[in-house]
Amino acid sequence: MILPVVALRSLVVLPKMVLHFDINRKKTIEAVHCSMMQKQKVFLTMQKDEREEIPGLEDLYSYGVIANIKQLMRLPNQTYRVLVEGECRAKLLGLTQEDPFLEGEILPSPAAQTEYSEIEKEAMLRSLKEWCRSFAATEPNFGDTAMRSLQVIQTLEEYLDQLMIRFPSEPLQKQKFLNLDSTQMQFSMLAQLLQRETEIGQVKLDLQEKLKAQMEKNQREYMLREQIKVIRKELGEEDVDSEIDRLLEKAEALNAPQEVKDTVRRETERLRSLQHGQAESGVIRNYIDTLLALPWNNCSEDNSDIAHAARILNEDHYGMEKIKERILEYLAVRAFSPDSQGSILCLAGPPGTGKTSIAQSVARALGKKYVRVCLGGVRDEAEIRGHRRTYIGSMPGRIAAGLKQAGTSNPLMLLDEIDKVGTDARGDTSSALLEVLDPEQNRRFADHYIELPMDLSRVLFIATANNVSAIPRPLLDRMELIEVDSYTENEKFHIGKDYLLPKQKKQNGLSGRQLSITDEALRRIIHHYTREAGVRMLERKLADICRKAARRLLEDSERKEIHVTEKNLTDFLGKEKVHFDPVNEKDDIGVVRGLAWTSVGGDTLEIEVNVMPGSGKIQLTGQMGDVMKESAQTGLSYIRSIAEDYSVESSYFEQHDIHIHIPEGAVPKDGPSAGITMATGMLSAITEHKVRADLAMTGEVTLRGRVLPIGGLKEKLLAAKMAGIHHVLVPAKNEPDVDELSKEITDGLDITYVSRMGEVIEQAFAEN
Ligand code: ADP
């Protein structure tokens, strides 16, 4: 058959297929027109390369269809729409003409029917139908109408053609189908296609399912989040998120090691995931706040000018020459080698002697922040090292809290009352303190609450203590001791006049002229209203006067000035509070005055001894420590050994009990320094000889009657002087200590040095 040939671009027409397409190439239009003139038949085939404008024989696939042109419609722009129906598969054998349009020799060649039995064909048909059904199930685009029209087809050949027409496939695939010569090949091609597409469709469905689930989940979460936001807003908690963002910003800006920043960030994220109001969120919040508030790498600039430091120490404190000197030396060494971790200063002395305030001055002199960590009564290791965060209400320890309060990592930290830390079942406080003070360990101090290492090596530690002997030994070894003595009355007078009174006046808003206190009145306050080693009470009394004066000035507007004198002192402070034990009225048997040193300063002790018929027991009352009790025993043994000299029968001690009592048991006393006093008391009671009333004594006694030196001499002599005693017995070995004391203390005292009990006895008894 010779027929006009139309080359199609990306389009394959199959037998029985009806479709329309637009044409606008000149040759194609000519071909169609020519065909319309004749039998309206045309050969349609696809060109191999769709971009080819004027295809020749070699550009065309040789298999195509013979088609009937059903309709030709003219469109604008030299375009025609053609409606065609495929008739049968055919092969282009060759071109007979190329101009004005293609014309070729066409051989109709239906696919060769293979020799199948009817049964086989039916089986193939049914298989195809089945596969097609499962394919349609996975491919929603494969419409129901297509399925229905396919289901009714009865012959295999028609089914193959129709399936290929409706199958969603590429033109090339359709062309391949056209190329196939036999039904069998067409069958297996479609079977493969169906199975492959079904599988793909299945996987596609699975994918879509998953994607949908995921999207639904996201959608759901989004909805829930939005709802939470609305609920929070209703509850007035809307700013949780913005607060978390703020925390994160702060973490970023923190001047701290990376691990700290990371921890803050991590905890903040945890906080975000918790519901507001959950107990844990409060705990985390506190923790984050603590981390953010610690100084980490924040340092203040130190002032290493020693002259400046000296000026400030003198400005703030009267006297204390030795202490100031020691402190300045210490600061000088620090200034020379800032990295060398010197020992830690420990200021030891009675209360109110300016330990805390001189430490404060040191901080001021160095330009350091000052924090006071009070250790008095700390028995739990966790107070120093913090509680683990698992405990409810856990907190950082006092050291970390101190740093937080200071706000810099190099403050001066005053460890106040370091002698009062105790150790019990809740852990070893002193070893925790050791870790704080040890330069080897405190670079990475671990607080249980903070859980991150803190660098304490830049902190300047100063400790204070009242009683050095109560400081745990290992701690004491770390520290350089500076003893702060009690003040003499004269020193108190100057401190009161030049420092405390101006300070109190300022604090109470009084100007210089509004209040004045005469020197005599001040001395009277010191002597009759206070009884202390330091000046704390004195400061309080002066504050009392200032307050009263301020009130009087306000109440009486006529009054411009207030003068406090000896005469009107009682108007301000009431009756005199302190009466010193007057010197024993008269010489007495078994009553001896001793001198004691306690953690609050010196004191006089009136020791009383009584003997009574009994069985040789010794009884001690009045808050005595163990050392003091042993010292009484030693004294008794010595007295027994010399009893014969005083014509006391040795059986005397088996038939009598001895009772030693020290009145004023409020302050516990200990130590051996009352040894000679108690021994003298016992001898007096046994021999019934009177002891001199105007005499006080201090010294340790040995079994053989030697007198050993004692400590705290300055305090003891001050106490004796205040009590109006003039004659004092002091161990001979203490003579150098007495030489060191200022004249103010020793003036008016008659000091006798003794080295043996015999000398004591000689001095103590009223008559020979
Ligand atoms: P401590 O810490 O030894 O118990 P404080 O430092 O609290 O004693 O001193 C009590 C008060 O006495 C403070 O107001 C302090 O300024 C003042 N003070 C102590 N000693 C002196 C001194 N030498 N010069 C001036 N004021 C002093």
XYZ file of C-alpha atoms and ligand atoms in Angstrom, residues 313-320 324 349-360 372 414 416-417 464-466 484 487 491 494-496 498-500 503-504 534-537 539, ligand 1:
71
model
C 45.433 50.339 107.577
C 46.479 53.287 109.728
C 43.443 55.246 108.724
C 41.079 52.518 109.905
C 42.844 51.235 113.021
C 44.559 52.597 116.047
C 47.713 50.877 117.283
C 48.065 47.213 116.302
C 49.884 45.958 110.585
C 42.658 36.855 119.509
C 39.696 37.670 121.746
C 36.458 39.015 120.266
C 36.137 42.671 119.424
C 39.829 43.294 118.926
C 39.436 44.300 115.302
C 40.245 41.083 113.453
C 37.305 41.289 111.122
C 37.651 44.956 110.549
C 41.358 44.820 109.771
C 40.666 42.134 107.182
C 38.087 44.458 105.702
C 32.832 37.068 105.059
C 37.382 36.072 105.465
C 35.530 33.871 110.338
C 35.798 31.763 113.501
C 40.119 34.546 112.251
C 39.999 32.559 115.466
C 39.491 33.179 119.159
C 45.838 39.984 118.139
C 43.502 46.205 124.438
C 44.277 51.788 123.930
C 42.153 56.138 122.042
C 40.184 53.771 119.855
C 36.975 55.018 121.394
C 39.437 58.723 117.624
C 37.688 55.901 115.796
C 34.549 54.534 117.377
C 32.147 56.415 113.337
C 29.041 56.154 115.494
C 38.132 44.114 122.703
C 36.043 47.187 122.057
C 32.778 45.752 120.846
C 30.834 46.595 123.973
C 31.225 50.622 120.503
P 36.688 40.835 115.899
O 36.540 40.484 114.500
O 38.085 40.714 116.396
O 35.731 40.164 116.823
P 35.756 43.400 115.017
O 36.643 43.514 113.872
O 34.351 43.071 114.816
O 36.378 42.401 116.064
O 35.857 44.780 115.830
C 34.794 45.353 116.559
C 34.759 46.845 116.339
O 35.879 47.476 116.923
C 34.795 47.237 114.891
O 33.874 48.247 114.667
C 36.207 47.750 114.682
O 36.245 48.747 113.694
C 36.559 48.306 116.025
N 37.997 48.227 116.268
C 38.654 47.172 116.791
N 39.984 47.440 116.895
C 40.174 48.689 116.441
C 41.340 49.527 116.305
N 42.548 49.117 116.649
N 41.161 50.751 115.802
C 39.926 51.174 115.438
N 38.814 50.460 115.569
C 38.912 49.209 116.041
